[in-house]
mmCIF file of C-alpha atoms and ligand atoms in Angstrom:
data_model
loop_
_atom_site.group_PDB
_atom_site.id
_atom_site.type_symbol
_atom_site.label_atom_id
_atom_site.label_comp_id
_atom_site.label_asym_id
_atom_site.label_seq_id
_atom_site.Cartn_x
_atom_site.Cartn_y
_atom_site.Cartn_z
ATOM 1 C CA UNK A 1 -16.455 -89.333 8.804
ATOM 2 C CA UNK A 2 -14.402 -88.957 5.662
ATOM 3 C CA UNK A 3 -11.525 -86.873 7.039
ATOM 4 C CA UNK A 4 -8.763 -89.278 6.088
ATOM 5 C CA UNK A 5 -8.427 -90.498 9.686
ATOM 6 C CA UNK A 6 -9.217 -93.758 11.453
ATOM 7 C CA UNK A 7 -8.882 -95.887 8.326
ATOM 8 C CA UNK A 8 -8.516 -98.677 10.859
ATOM 9 C CA UNK A 9 -9.971 -98.505 14.398
ATOM 10 C CA UNK A 10 -8.024 -96.031 16.592
ATOM 11 C CA UNK A 11 -5.730 -97.527 19.245
ATOM 12 C CA UNK A 12 -4.431 -95.891 22.387
ATOM 13 C CA UNK A 13 -4.923 -95.259 26.082
ATOM 14 C CA UNK A 14 -7.903 -93.517 27.698
ATOM 15 C CA UNK A 15 -8.053 -92.480 31.333
ATOM 16 C CA UNK A 16 -11.714 -92.870 32.216
ATOM 17 C CA UNK A 17 -12.546 -96.418 33.281
ATOM 18 C CA UNK A 18 -9.444 -96.865 35.444
ATOM 19 C CA UNK A 19 -8.833 -93.340 36.770
ATOM 20 C CA UNK A 20 -12.323 -91.817 36.634
ATOM 21 C CA UNK A 21 -12.743 -88.347 38.096
ATOM 22 C CA UNK A 22 -10.000 -88.616 40.692
ATOM 23 C CA UNK A 23 -9.025 -84.983 41.229
ATOM 24 C CA UNK A 24 -7.384 -85.471 44.617
ATOM 25 C CA UNK A 25 -3.769 -84.854 43.725
ATOM 26 C CA UNK A 26 -3.019 -83.919 47.298
ATOM 27 C CA UNK A 27 -3.754 -87.330 48.793
ATOM 28 C CA UNK A 28 -3.406 -89.456 45.676
ATOM 29 C CA UNK A 29 -0.815 -87.721 43.491
ATOM 30 C CA UNK A 30 0.010 -90.789 41.386
ATOM 31 C CA UNK A 31 -3.568 -91.592 40.387
ATOM 32 C CA UNK A 32 -5.269 -88.235 40.027
ATOM 33 C CA UNK A 33 -6.237 -86.785 36.630
ATOM 34 C CA UNK A 34 -3.178 -84.618 36.001
ATOM 35 C CA UNK A 35 -0.582 -83.905 33.355
ATOM 36 C CA UNK A 36 1.799 -86.234 35.185
ATOM 37 C CA UNK A 37 -0.512 -89.204 34.688
ATOM 38 C CA UNK A 38 -0.759 -88.615 30.925
ATOM 39 C CA UNK A 39 2.949 -87.930 30.555
ATOM 40 C CA UNK A 40 3.750 -91.145 32.384
ATOM 41 C CA UNK A 41 1.384 -93.186 30.239
ATOM 42 C CA UNK A 42 2.851 -91.613 27.072
ATOM 43 C CA UNK A 43 6.337 -92.651 28.210
ATOM 44 C CA UNK A 44 5.188 -96.194 28.891
ATOM 45 C CA UNK A 45 3.421 -96.528 25.532
ATOM 46 C CA UNK A 46 6.721 -95.779 23.866
ATOM 47 C CA UNK A 47 9.113 -97.552 26.237
ATOM 48 C CA UNK A 48 7.207 -100.766 26.809
ATOM 49 C CA UNK A 49 6.240 -101.816 23.315
ATOM 50 C CA UNK A 50 2.657 -100.550 23.161
ATOM 51 C CA UNK A 51 3.381 -97.936 20.520
ATOM 52 C CA UNK A 52 5.196 -100.511 18.381
ATOM 53 C CA UNK A 53 2.117 -102.748 18.663
ATOM 54 C CA UNK A 54 -0.038 -99.883 17.303
ATOM 55 C CA UNK A 55 -1.279 -97.993 20.377
ATOM 56 C CA UNK A 56 -0.946 -94.375 19.368
ATOM 57 C CA UNK A 57 -3.381 -92.034 21.158
ATOM 58 C CA UNK A 58 -3.043 -90.663 24.690
ATOM 59 C CA UNK A 59 -6.564 -89.560 25.557
ATOM 60 C CA UNK A 60 -7.728 -87.315 28.360
ATOM 61 C CA UNK A 61 -11.311 -87.910 29.523
ATOM 62 C CA UNK A 62 -13.550 -85.912 31.875
ATOM 63 C CA UNK A 63 -12.351 -83.764 34.805
ATOM 64 C CA UNK A 64 -9.444 -81.925 33.191
ATOM 65 C CA UNK A 65 -11.088 -78.489 33.302
ATOM 66 C CA UNK A 66 -11.473 -75.681 35.767
ATOM 67 C CA UNK A 67 -15.085 -75.401 36.940
ATOM 68 C CA UNK A 68 -15.477 -72.065 35.108
ATOM 69 C CA UNK A 69 -14.406 -70.682 31.743
ATOM 70 C CA UNK A 70 -12.006 -67.722 31.759
ATOM 71 C CA UNK A 71 -13.500 -64.202 31.782
ATOM 72 C CA UNK A 72 -12.989 -64.273 27.997
ATOM 73 C CA UNK A 73 -15.042 -67.445 27.722
ATOM 74 C CA UNK A 74 -12.133 -69.808 27.075
ATOM 75 C CA UNK A 75 -11.799 -73.315 28.403
ATOM 76 C CA UNK A 76 -9.147 -73.440 31.127
ATOM 77 C CA UNK A 77 -7.468 -76.672 32.198
ATOM 78 C CA UNK A 78 -7.286 -77.167 35.962
ATOM 79 C CA UNK A 79 -4.421 -74.952 37.067
ATOM 80 C CA UNK A 80 -3.051 -77.167 39.790
ATOM 81 C CA UNK A 81 -3.358 -80.485 38.004
ATOM 82 C CA UNK A 82 -2.326 -79.245 34.521
ATOM 83 C CA UNK A 83 0.010 -76.379 35.493
ATOM 84 C CA UNK A 84 1.772 -76.346 32.109
ATOM 85 C CA UNK A 85 -1.498 -76.341 30.166
ATOM 86 C CA UNK A 86 -2.807 -78.531 27.375
ATOM 87 C CA UNK A 87 -0.537 -77.291 24.586
ATOM 88 C CA UNK A 88 2.447 -78.345 26.627
ATOM 89 C CA UNK A 89 0.937 -81.781 27.308
ATOM 90 C CA UNK A 90 0.066 -82.137 23.632
ATOM 91 C CA UNK A 91 3.662 -81.213 22.699
ATOM 92 C CA UNK A 92 4.981 -83.785 25.166
ATOM 93 C CA UNK A 93 2.816 -86.490 23.610
ATOM 94 C CA UNK A 94 3.739 -85.464 20.053
ATOM 95 C CA UNK A 95 7.442 -85.402 20.899
ATOM 96 C CA UNK A 96 7.133 -89.122 21.610
ATOM 97 C CA UNK A 97 5.580 -89.778 18.211
ATOM 98 C CA UNK A 98 2.115 -90.236 19.718
ATOM 99 C CA UNK A 99 -1.180 -88.423 19.234
ATOM 100 C CA UNK A 100 -3.209 -86.437 21.730
ATOM 101 C CA UNK A 101 -6.910 -86.734 22.502
ATOM 102 C CA UNK A 102 -9.225 -84.653 24.634
ATOM 103 C CA UNK A 103 -12.780 -84.866 26.004
ATOM 104 C CA UNK A 104 -15.675 -82.420 25.955
ATOM 105 C CA UNK A 105 -19.454 -82.520 26.039
ATOM 106 C CA UNK A 106 -22.109 -81.263 23.609
ATOM 107 C CA UNK A 107 -24.222 -79.834 26.424
ATOM 108 C CA UNK A 108 -24.005 -77.263 29.209
ATOM 109 C CA UNK A 109 -21.806 -79.464 31.364
ATOM 110 C CA UNK A 110 -19.690 -82.567 31.038
ATOM 111 C CA UNK A 111 -21.063 -85.654 32.755
ATOM 112 C CA UNK A 112 -18.923 -84.859 35.798
ATOM 113 C CA UNK A 113 -20.132 -81.230 35.896
ATOM 114 C CA UNK A 114 -17.346 -79.289 34.167
ATOM 115 C CA UNK A 115 -18.101 -76.672 31.486
ATOM 116 C CA UNK A 116 -19.588 -78.139 28.281
ATOM 117 C CA UNK A 117 -19.323 -76.693 24.780
ATOM 118 C CA UNK A 118 -22.920 -75.492 24.385
ATOM 119 C CA UNK A 119 -22.763 -71.983 22.926
ATOM 120 C CA UNK A 120 -19.008 -72.302 22.364
ATOM 121 C CA UNK A 121 -18.867 -75.063 19.782
ATOM 122 C CA UNK A 122 -16.819 -73.242 17.134
ATOM 123 C CA UNK A 123 -14.628 -71.483 19.642
ATOM 124 C CA UNK A 124 -13.729 -74.623 21.578
ATOM 125 C CA UNK A 125 -13.013 -76.477 18.348
ATOM 126 C CA UNK A 126 -10.543 -73.708 17.509
ATOM 127 C CA UNK A 127 -9.048 -73.883 20.982
ATOM 128 C CA UNK A 128 -8.475 -77.606 20.540
ATOM 129 C CA UNK A 129 -6.951 -77.028 17.113
ATOM 130 C CA UNK A 130 -4.603 -74.422 18.660
ATOM 131 C CA UNK A 131 -3.481 -77.074 21.150
ATOM 132 C CA UNK A 132 -2.772 -79.476 18.266
ATOM 133 C CA UNK A 133 -5.406 -81.913 19.477
ATOM 134 C CA UNK A 134 -5.730 -85.014 17.283
ATOM 135 C CA UNK A 135 -8.866 -86.582 18.735
ATOM 136 C CA UNK A 136 -11.994 -85.217 20.409
ATOM 137 C CA UNK A 137 -14.472 -87.309 22.356
ATOM 138 C CA UNK A 138 -17.738 -85.424 22.505
ATOM 139 C CA UNK A 139 -20.043 -86.612 25.247
ATOM 140 C CA UNK A 140 -23.798 -86.055 25.510
ATOM 141 C CA UNK A 141 -24.689 -85.218 29.114
ATOM 142 C CA UNK A 142 -26.858 -82.109 29.715
ATOM 143 C CA UNK A 143 -27.599 -81.861 25.991
ATOM 144 C CA UNK A 144 -30.646 -82.399 23.798
ATOM 145 C CA UNK A 145 -30.207 -85.694 21.971
ATOM 146 C CA UNK A 146 -32.127 -84.379 18.967
ATOM 147 C CA UNK A 147 -29.652 -81.519 18.491
ATOM 148 C CA UNK A 148 -26.508 -83.596 18.524
ATOM 149 C CA UNK A 149 -26.756 -84.694 14.905
ATOM 150 C CA UNK A 150 -25.286 -81.417 13.697
ATOM 151 C CA UNK A 151 -21.872 -82.844 14.384
ATOM 152 C CA UNK A 152 -18.694 -81.065 15.242
ATOM 153 C CA UNK A 153 -17.352 -77.960 13.469
ATOM 154 C CA UNK A 154 -14.459 -78.131 11.056
ATOM 155 C CA UNK A 155 -11.300 -76.365 12.159
ATOM 156 C CA UNK A 156 -8.891 -77.147 9.392
ATOM 157 C CA UNK A 157 -7.003 -79.495 11.703
ATOM 158 C CA UNK A 158 -7.880 -83.121 11.064
ATOM 159 C CA UNK A 159 -9.148 -84.640 14.292
ATOM 160 C CA UNK A 160 -10.790 -87.927 15.079
ATOM 161 C CA UNK A 161 -14.351 -87.361 16.287
ATOM 162 C CA UNK A 162 -15.521 -89.834 18.869
ATOM 163 C CA UNK A 163 -19.235 -89.247 19.336
ATOM 164 C CA UNK A 164 -21.216 -90.412 22.317
ATOM 165 C CA UNK A 165 -24.598 -89.239 21.089
ATOM 166 C CA UNK A 166 -26.066 -92.391 19.558
ATOM 167 C CA UNK A 167 -26.232 -93.945 23.011
ATOM 168 C CA UNK A 168 -27.924 -90.817 24.434
ATOM 169 C CA UNK A 169 -30.405 -90.881 21.560
ATOM 170 C CA UNK A 170 -31.133 -94.530 22.257
ATOM 171 C CA UNK A 171 -31.610 -93.717 25.967
ATOM 172 C CA UNK A 172 -34.047 -90.957 24.917
ATOM 173 C CA UNK A 173 -36.053 -93.447 22.872
ATOM 174 C CA UNK A 174 -34.898 -92.106 19.503
ATOM 175 C CA UNK A 175 -33.641 -94.191 16.622
ATOM 176 C CA UNK A 176 -30.175 -92.766 15.834
ATOM 177 C CA UNK A 177 -29.688 -91.534 12.284
ATOM 178 C CA UNK A 178 -26.679 -93.632 11.400
ATOM 179 C CA UNK A 179 -26.129 -92.063 8.023
ATOM 180 C CA UNK A 180 -25.589 -88.694 9.760
ATOM 181 C CA UNK A 181 -23.512 -90.339 12.454
ATOM 182 C CA UNK A 182 -21.216 -92.144 10.022
ATOM 183 C CA UNK A 183 -20.758 -88.895 8.089
ATOM 184 C CA UNK A 184 -19.981 -86.777 11.211
ATOM 185 C CA UNK A 185 -18.089 -89.230 13.408
ATOM 186 C CA UNK A 186 -15.034 -91.471 13.127
ATOM 187 C CA UNK A 187 -16.376 -93.611 15.961
ATOM 188 C CA UNK A 188 -19.375 -93.614 18.253
ATOM 189 C CA UNK A 189 -20.774 -95.277 21.331
ATOM 190 C CA UNK A 190 -23.866 -97.464 20.984
ATOM 191 C CA UNK A 191 -24.322 -98.781 24.496
ATOM 192 C CA UNK A 192 -23.652 -98.366 28.237
ATOM 193 C CA UNK A 193 -20.319 -97.318 29.719
ATOM 194 C CA UNK A 194 -18.042 -100.253 30.436
ATOM 195 C CA UNK A 195 -17.386 -101.028 34.109
ATOM 196 C CA UNK A 196 -14.671 -103.177 35.642
ATOM 197 C CA UNK A 197 -16.677 -106.410 35.717
ATOM 198 C CA UNK A 198 -17.376 -109.478 33.609
ATOM 199 C CA UNK A 199 -21.107 -108.740 33.853
ATOM 200 C CA UNK A 200 -20.473 -105.426 32.131
ATOM 201 C CA UNK A 201 -18.356 -107.011 29.375
ATOM 202 C CA UNK A 202 -21.010 -109.705 28.859
ATOM 203 C CA UNK A 203 -23.772 -107.118 28.596
ATOM 204 C CA UNK A 204 -21.792 -105.319 25.878
ATOM 205 C CA UNK A 205 -21.092 -108.547 23.987
ATOM 206 C CA UNK A 206 -24.814 -109.369 24.144
ATOM 207 C CA UNK A 207 -25.848 -105.905 22.987
ATOM 208 C CA UNK A 208 -23.605 -106.064 19.927
ATOM 209 C CA UNK A 209 -24.706 -109.615 19.148
ATOM 210 C CA UNK A 210 -28.432 -109.003 19.643
ATOM 211 C CA UNK A 211 -28.444 -105.790 17.598
ATOM 212 C CA UNK A 212 -25.883 -106.724 14.978
ATOM 213 C CA UNK A 213 -28.173 -106.300 11.975
ATOM 214 C CA UNK A 214 -28.538 -102.606 12.809
ATOM 215 C CA UNK A 215 -24.979 -102.047 14.007
ATOM 216 C CA UNK A 216 -22.603 -103.998 11.780
ATOM 217 C CA UNK A 217 -23.378 -102.289 8.427
ATOM 218 C CA UNK A 218 -22.379 -98.874 9.848
ATOM 219 C CA UNK A 219 -18.755 -99.850 10.444
ATOM 220 C CA UNK A 220 -16.016 -99.368 7.891
ATOM 221 C CA UNK A 221 -12.770 -97.475 7.257
ATOM 222 C CA UNK A 222 -13.144 -93.999 8.827
ATOM 223 C CA UNK A 223 -16.251 -94.872 10.896
ATOM 224 C CA UNK A 224 -16.442 -97.433 13.698
ATOM 225 C CA UNK A 225 -18.804 -98.677 16.366
ATOM 226 C CA UNK A 226 -17.201 -98.244 19.793
ATOM 227 C CA UNK A 227 -18.066 -100.840 22.446
ATOM 228 C CA UNK A 228 -15.950 -98.779 24.906
ATOM 229 C CA UNK A 229 -12.550 -99.227 26.563
ATOM 230 C CA UNK A 230 -10.464 -102.337 27.092
ATOM 231 C CA UNK A 231 -10.396 -103.058 30.827
ATOM 232 C CA UNK A 232 -7.801 -105.822 30.493
ATOM 233 C CA UNK A 233 -5.330 -105.878 33.412
ATOM 234 C CA UNK A 234 -7.625 -104.196 35.949
ATOM 235 C CA UNK A 235 -9.403 -105.879 38.862
ATOM 236 C CA UNK A 236 -12.734 -107.193 37.622
ATOM 237 C CA UNK A 237 -11.848 -109.697 34.885
ATOM 238 C CA UNK A 238 -10.076 -113.037 35.168
ATOM 239 C CA UNK A 239 -7.261 -113.906 32.770
ATOM 240 C CA UNK A 240 -9.671 -115.908 30.585
ATOM 241 C CA UNK A 241 -12.184 -113.046 30.554
ATOM 242 C CA UNK A 242 -9.487 -110.594 29.491
ATOM 243 C CA UNK A 243 -8.600 -112.852 26.563
ATOM 244 C CA UNK A 244 -12.285 -112.916 25.642
ATOM 245 C CA UNK A 245 -12.605 -109.137 25.697
ATOM 246 C CA UNK A 246 -9.574 -108.706 23.421
ATOM 247 C CA UNK A 247 -10.792 -111.352 20.965
ATOM 248 C CA UNK A 248 -14.361 -110.082 20.733
ATOM 249 C CA UNK A 249 -13.264 -106.435 20.416
ATOM 250 C CA UNK A 250 -11.076 -107.515 17.472
ATOM 251 C CA UNK A 251 -14.015 -109.329 15.867
ATOM 252 C CA UNK A 252 -16.117 -106.163 16.377
ATOM 253 C CA UNK A 253 -13.486 -103.982 14.614
ATOM 254 C CA UNK A 254 -13.518 -101.916 17.807
ATOM 255 C CA UNK A 255 -11.260 -99.022 18.715
ATOM 256 C CA UNK A 256 -8.679 -100.448 21.146
ATOM 257 C CA UNK A 257 -8.440 -97.916 23.971
ATOM 258 C CA UNK A 258 -6.781 -99.393 27.035
ATOM 259 C CA UNK A 259 -7.915 -98.027 30.384
ATOM 260 C CA UNK A 260 -5.487 -99.596 32.800
ATOM 261 C CA UNK A 261 -2.559 -98.576 34.971
ATOM 262 C CA UNK A 262 0.346 -99.380 32.646
ATOM 263 C CA UNK A 263 2.792 -98.827 35.548
ATOM 264 C CA UNK A 264 1.587 -101.897 37.418
ATOM 265 C CA UNK A 265 -0.046 -104.153 34.795
ATOM 266 C CA UNK A 266 1.048 -107.808 35.077
ATOM 267 C CA UNK A 267 2.996 -109.295 32.163
ATOM 268 C CA UNK A 268 0.304 -111.786 31.126
ATOM 269 C CA UNK A 269 -2.195 -108.940 30.637
ATOM 270 C CA UNK A 270 0.331 -106.824 28.792
ATOM 271 C CA UNK A 271 0.845 -109.813 26.490
ATOM 272 C CA UNK A 272 -2.882 -109.930 25.724
ATOM 273 C CA UNK A 273 -2.924 -106.214 24.925
ATOM 274 C CA UNK A 274 0.157 -106.578 22.723
ATOM 275 C CA UNK A 275 -0.941 -109.770 20.953
ATOM 276 C CA UNK A 276 0.123 -108.909 17.387
ATOM 277 C CA UNK A 277 -2.044 -111.532 15.735
ATOM 278 C CA UNK A 278 -5.236 -110.341 17.396
ATOM 279 C CA UNK A 279 -4.367 -106.701 16.793
ATOM 280 C CA UNK A 280 -3.950 -107.572 13.105
ATOM 281 C CA UNK A 281 -7.502 -108.929 13.083
ATOM 282 C CA UNK A 282 -8.798 -105.757 14.732
ATOM 283 C CA UNK A 283 -6.854 -103.599 12.279
ATOM 284 C CA UNK A 284 -7.715 -105.595 9.168
ATOM 285 C CA UNK A 285 -7.794 -103.138 6.238
ATOM 286 C CA UNK A 286 -11.151 -104.311 4.886
ATOM 287 C CA UNK A 287 -12.746 -102.918 8.046
ATOM 288 C CA UNK A 288 -15.687 -105.326 7.987
ATOM 289 C CA UNK A 289 -17.176 -105.734 11.457
ATOM 290 C CA UNK A 290 -17.798 -109.343 12.482
ATOM 291 C CA UNK A 291 -20.947 -111.042 13.715
ATOM 292 C CA UNK A 292 -22.188 -113.607 16.154
ATOM 293 C CA UNK A 293 -23.006 -116.551 13.896
ATOM 294 C CA UNK A 294 -23.974 -119.112 16.524
ATOM 295 C CA UNK A 295 -25.410 -118.992 20.036
ATOM 296 C CA UNK A 296 -26.693 -122.087 21.734
ATOM 297 C CA UNK A 297 -26.534 -123.382 25.296
ATOM 298 C CA UNK A 298 -23.892 -120.915 26.374
ATOM 299 C CA UNK A 299 -21.585 -121.446 23.392
ATOM 300 C CA UNK A 300 -21.147 -118.580 20.969
ATOM 301 C CA UNK A 301 -19.248 -118.399 17.719
ATOM 302 C CA UNK A 302 -18.245 -115.027 16.308
ATOM 303 C CA UNK A 303 -16.817 -114.550 12.832
ATOM 304 C CA UNK A 304 -15.185 -111.683 10.966
ATOM 305 C CA UNK A 305 -14.204 -111.591 7.275
ATOM 306 C CA UNK A 306 -10.619 -110.389 6.828
ATOM 307 C CA UNK A 307 -7.827 -110.235 4.268
ATOM 308 C CA UNK A 308 -6.416 -111.889 2.257
ATOM 309 C CA UNK A 309 -9.139 -112.646 -0.256
ATOM 310 C CA UNK A 310 -8.849 -115.246 -2.950
ATOM 311 C CA UNK A 311 -11.318 -114.766 -5.785
ATOM 312 C CA UNK A 312 -14.597 -114.217 -3.924
ATOM 313 C CA UNK A 313 -13.533 -115.990 -0.760
ATOM 314 C CA UNK A 314 -12.562 -114.082 2.374
ATOM 315 C CA UNK A 315 -10.235 -115.190 5.102
ATOM 316 C CA UNK A 316 -11.805 -115.202 8.588
ATOM 317 C CA UNK A 317 -11.152 -114.680 12.261
ATOM 318 C CA UNK A 318 -13.346 -117.022 14.286
ATOM 319 C CA UNK A 319 -13.875 -116.720 18.049
ATOM 320 C CA UNK A 320 -15.470 -119.447 20.169
ATOM 321 C CA UNK A 321 -16.742 -118.170 23.523
ATOM 322 C CA UNK A 322 -17.864 -120.330 26.436
ATOM 323 C CA UNK A 323 -20.556 -118.549 28.445
ATOM 324 C CA UNK A 324 -21.629 -121.705 30.304
ATOM 325 C CA UNK A 325 -21.642 -121.565 34.048
ATOM 326 C CA UNK A 326 -20.951 -125.239 34.747
ATOM 327 C CA UNK A 327 -17.276 -124.530 35.286
ATOM 328 C CA UNK A 328 -15.521 -126.950 32.960
ATOM 329 C CA UNK A 329 -13.852 -126.432 29.586
ATOM 330 C CA UNK A 330 -16.250 -127.195 26.719
ATOM 331 C CA UNK A 331 -15.403 -128.930 23.477
ATOM 332 C CA UNK A 332 -16.792 -127.366 20.334
ATOM 333 C CA UNK A 333 -16.493 -129.337 17.092
ATOM 334 C CA UNK A 334 -17.511 -127.863 13.763
ATOM 335 C CA UNK A 335 -16.576 -128.125 10.094
ATOM 336 C CA UNK A 336 -15.203 -125.081 8.310
ATOM 337 C CA UNK A 337 -18.167 -125.316 5.949
ATOM 338 C CA UNK A 338 -20.570 -124.983 8.867
ATOM 339 C CA UNK A 339 -18.751 -121.745 9.728
ATOM 340 C CA UNK A 340 -19.324 -120.485 6.184
ATOM 341 C CA UNK A 341 -15.772 -121.210 4.983
ATOM 342 C CA UNK A 342 -16.403 -122.896 1.663
ATOM 343 C CA UNK A 343 -13.425 -122.194 -0.597
ATOM 344 C CA UNK A 344 -12.449 -125.474 -2.277
ATOM 345 C CA UNK A 345 -8.813 -124.369 -2.062
ATOM 346 C CA UNK A 346 -8.941 -124.696 1.735
ATOM 347 C CA UNK A 347 -7.749 -122.505 4.588
ATOM 348 C CA UNK A 348 -4.613 -122.346 6.660
ATOM 349 C CA UNK A 349 -5.869 -122.304 10.244
ATOM 350 C CA UNK A 350 -3.967 -121.136 13.313
ATOM 351 C CA UNK A 351 -4.808 -120.327 16.924
ATOM 352 C CA UNK A 352 -4.087 -116.694 17.806
ATOM 353 C CA UNK A 353 -3.409 -117.154 21.540
ATOM 354 C CA UNK A 354 -1.882 -120.636 21.633
ATOM 355 C CA UNK A 355 0.945 -121.656 19.378
ATOM 356 C CA UNK A 356 -1.140 -124.163 17.396
ATOM 357 C CA UNK A 357 -1.009 -124.435 13.619
ATOM 358 C CA UNK A 358 -3.746 -126.654 12.192
ATOM 359 C CA UNK A 359 -2.216 -126.626 8.704
ATOM 360 C CA UNK A 360 -4.317 -126.302 5.542
ATOM 361 C CA UNK A 361 -7.842 -127.640 6.024
ATOM 362 C CA UNK A 362 -10.606 -128.282 3.524
ATOM 363 C CA UNK A 363 -14.144 -126.988 4.127
ATOM 364 C CA UNK A 364 -15.187 -130.511 5.100
ATOM 365 C CA UNK A 365 -12.622 -130.808 7.879
ATOM 366 C CA UNK A 366 -13.991 -130.831 11.391
ATOM 367 C CA UNK A 367 -12.031 -128.765 13.868
ATOM 368 C CA UNK A 368 -12.341 -129.251 17.599
ATOM 369 C CA UNK A 369 -11.492 -126.582 20.162
ATOM 370 C CA UNK A 370 -11.590 -126.662 23.956
ATOM 371 C CA UNK A 371 -12.951 -123.413 25.394
ATOM 372 C CA UNK A 372 -12.426 -122.546 29.047
ATOM 373 C CA UNK A 373 -15.291 -121.147 31.147
ATOM 374 C CA UNK A 374 -15.792 -117.460 30.266
ATOM 375 C CA UNK A 375 -12.830 -117.894 27.953
ATOM 376 C CA UNK A 376 -12.233 -117.861 24.245
ATOM 377 C CA UNK A 377 -10.441 -119.666 21.468
ATOM 378 C CA UNK A 378 -9.728 -117.404 18.532
ATOM 379 C CA UNK A 379 -8.594 -118.803 15.210
ATOM 380 C CA UNK A 380 -7.521 -117.268 11.968
ATOM 381 C CA UNK A 381 -8.324 -119.080 8.721
ATOM 382 C CA UNK A 382 -6.464 -117.761 5.677
ATOM 383 C CA UNK A 383 -7.947 -118.785 2.357
ATOM 384 C CA UNK A 384 -5.370 -120.533 0.157
ATOM 385 C CA UNK A 385 -4.538 -119.586 -3.433
ATOM 386 C CA UNK A 386 -5.257 -122.516 -5.717
ATOM 387 C CA UNK A 387 -2.414 -122.393 -8.198
ATOM 388 C CA UNK A 388 -1.050 -125.867 -7.404
ATOM 389 C CA UNK A 389 -4.349 -127.292 -8.647
ATOM 390 C CA UNK A 390 -4.438 -125.276 -11.855
ATOM 391 C CA UNK A 391 -2.457 -125.253 -15.078
ATOM 392 C CA UNK A 392 0.609 -123.223 -14.092
ATOM 393 C CA UNK A 393 0.588 -119.680 -15.437
ATOM 394 C CA UNK A 394 4.286 -119.907 -16.172
ATOM 395 C CA UNK A 395 5.711 -121.935 -19.054
ATOM 396 C CA UNK A 396 9.170 -123.307 -19.519
ATOM 397 C CA UNK A 397 10.824 -121.664 -22.536
ATOM 398 C CA UNK A 398 11.926 -124.195 -25.145
HETATM 399 O O1 A2G B 1 -19.067 -89.606 30.883
HETATM 400 C C1 A2G B 1 -19.965 -90.467 30.175
HETATM 401 O O2 A2G B 1 -20.590 -91.367 31.041
HETATM 402 C C2 A2G B 1 -19.188 -91.196 29.080
HETATM 403 N N1 A2G B 1 -20.107 -92.039 28.334
HETATM 404 C C3 A2G B 1 -18.035 -91.958 29.708
HETATM 405 O O3 A2G B 1 -17.315 -92.652 28.715
HETATM 406 C C4 A2G B 1 -17.116 -90.981 30.430
HETATM 407 O O4 A2G B 1 -16.521 -90.120 29.484
HETATM 408 C C5 A2G B 1 -17.910 -90.182 31.463
HETATM 409 C C6 A2G B 1 -17.088 -89.056 32.052
HETATM 410 O O5 A2G B 1 -17.834 -88.297 32.952
HETATM 411 C C7 A2G B 1 -20.289 -91.877 27.021
HETATM 412 O O6 A2G B 1 -19.598 -91.128 26.367
HETATM 413 C C8 A2G B 1 -21.390 -92.658 26.379
#
């Protein structure tokens, strides 16, 4: 969607995977979907370095509404859990220099059974604009997949549109119309909801790899494929698996929406989420989504073209993933040329998790990495300018 937003994939925090539809503020006040939860997460984004690393959006998901619209037909946030209302929460988020996102559904009901926008599309869009909403996720439960392509109405307020409908169209056996989707949406879901397990993350990685010829060309500045939230720091992934999710999401040019309890996250997981070098890959201004370029006997190699360019040669982020189940680290040895890195000027290669600088390597150089089970090694290879090999462009005045 060409609305000037999401020039790079949106980054922020989204409630759903970790906090779900917990509405029990009586027995579980600290974890229920309430204004306090979002205020707390907004504070932590700012106070604990996430905002400085690029995480900007505080996003509400399902279960924020009253079960009925007002007698005037307006959406009403749950009165006990959001007593100050959504404008007040939005103001709180904005006062911290962050942006505010909300969730609704194209159909009669949201997936969790709260009022959907059907019949109220324009009106609800205006309501969100009046609350200074910056981001709307529009889900597709209880809606007709064929009618979702109309997109979301304009309100005059620029908002990111996160569209769930491609995945509902795929579930309904339709082939999504990606030219409509890229023109109506800043980001969209292609596949199943992420769950807190490695099996779920693997299934997403496989989906994006197996369908990359259809998926990859649709990504670019303003319009991104969304493989769903980062679940780093929760319960289901090991440390290695968390590193893999972060690396592959960066290769996929994915929105980085953390769904984790930032109050209790352990420092090593926070470090993954705040890894500046990997975030820079995700946020690369060219916005070219990467691909799986090798898959054999449980070893995968993923590659993404990034800046800087030199002449017609890109720089690259390269991720090696070990999906073997034999439980020992695997060595992978490959020349840069075999990875498609052919600039005769060479590449400066560094590891983005470990502090390893390989120096400047020629395309013929073989690099060897050791990849832990269900883990990743992610490298960055910056193409070198060739001026030392050319006649200098400067001359010494005589
Ligand atoms: O509703 C759907 O399952 C959403 N999935 C999920 O992300 C979450 O919002 C949930 C809330 O009830 C898609 O948007 C594809």
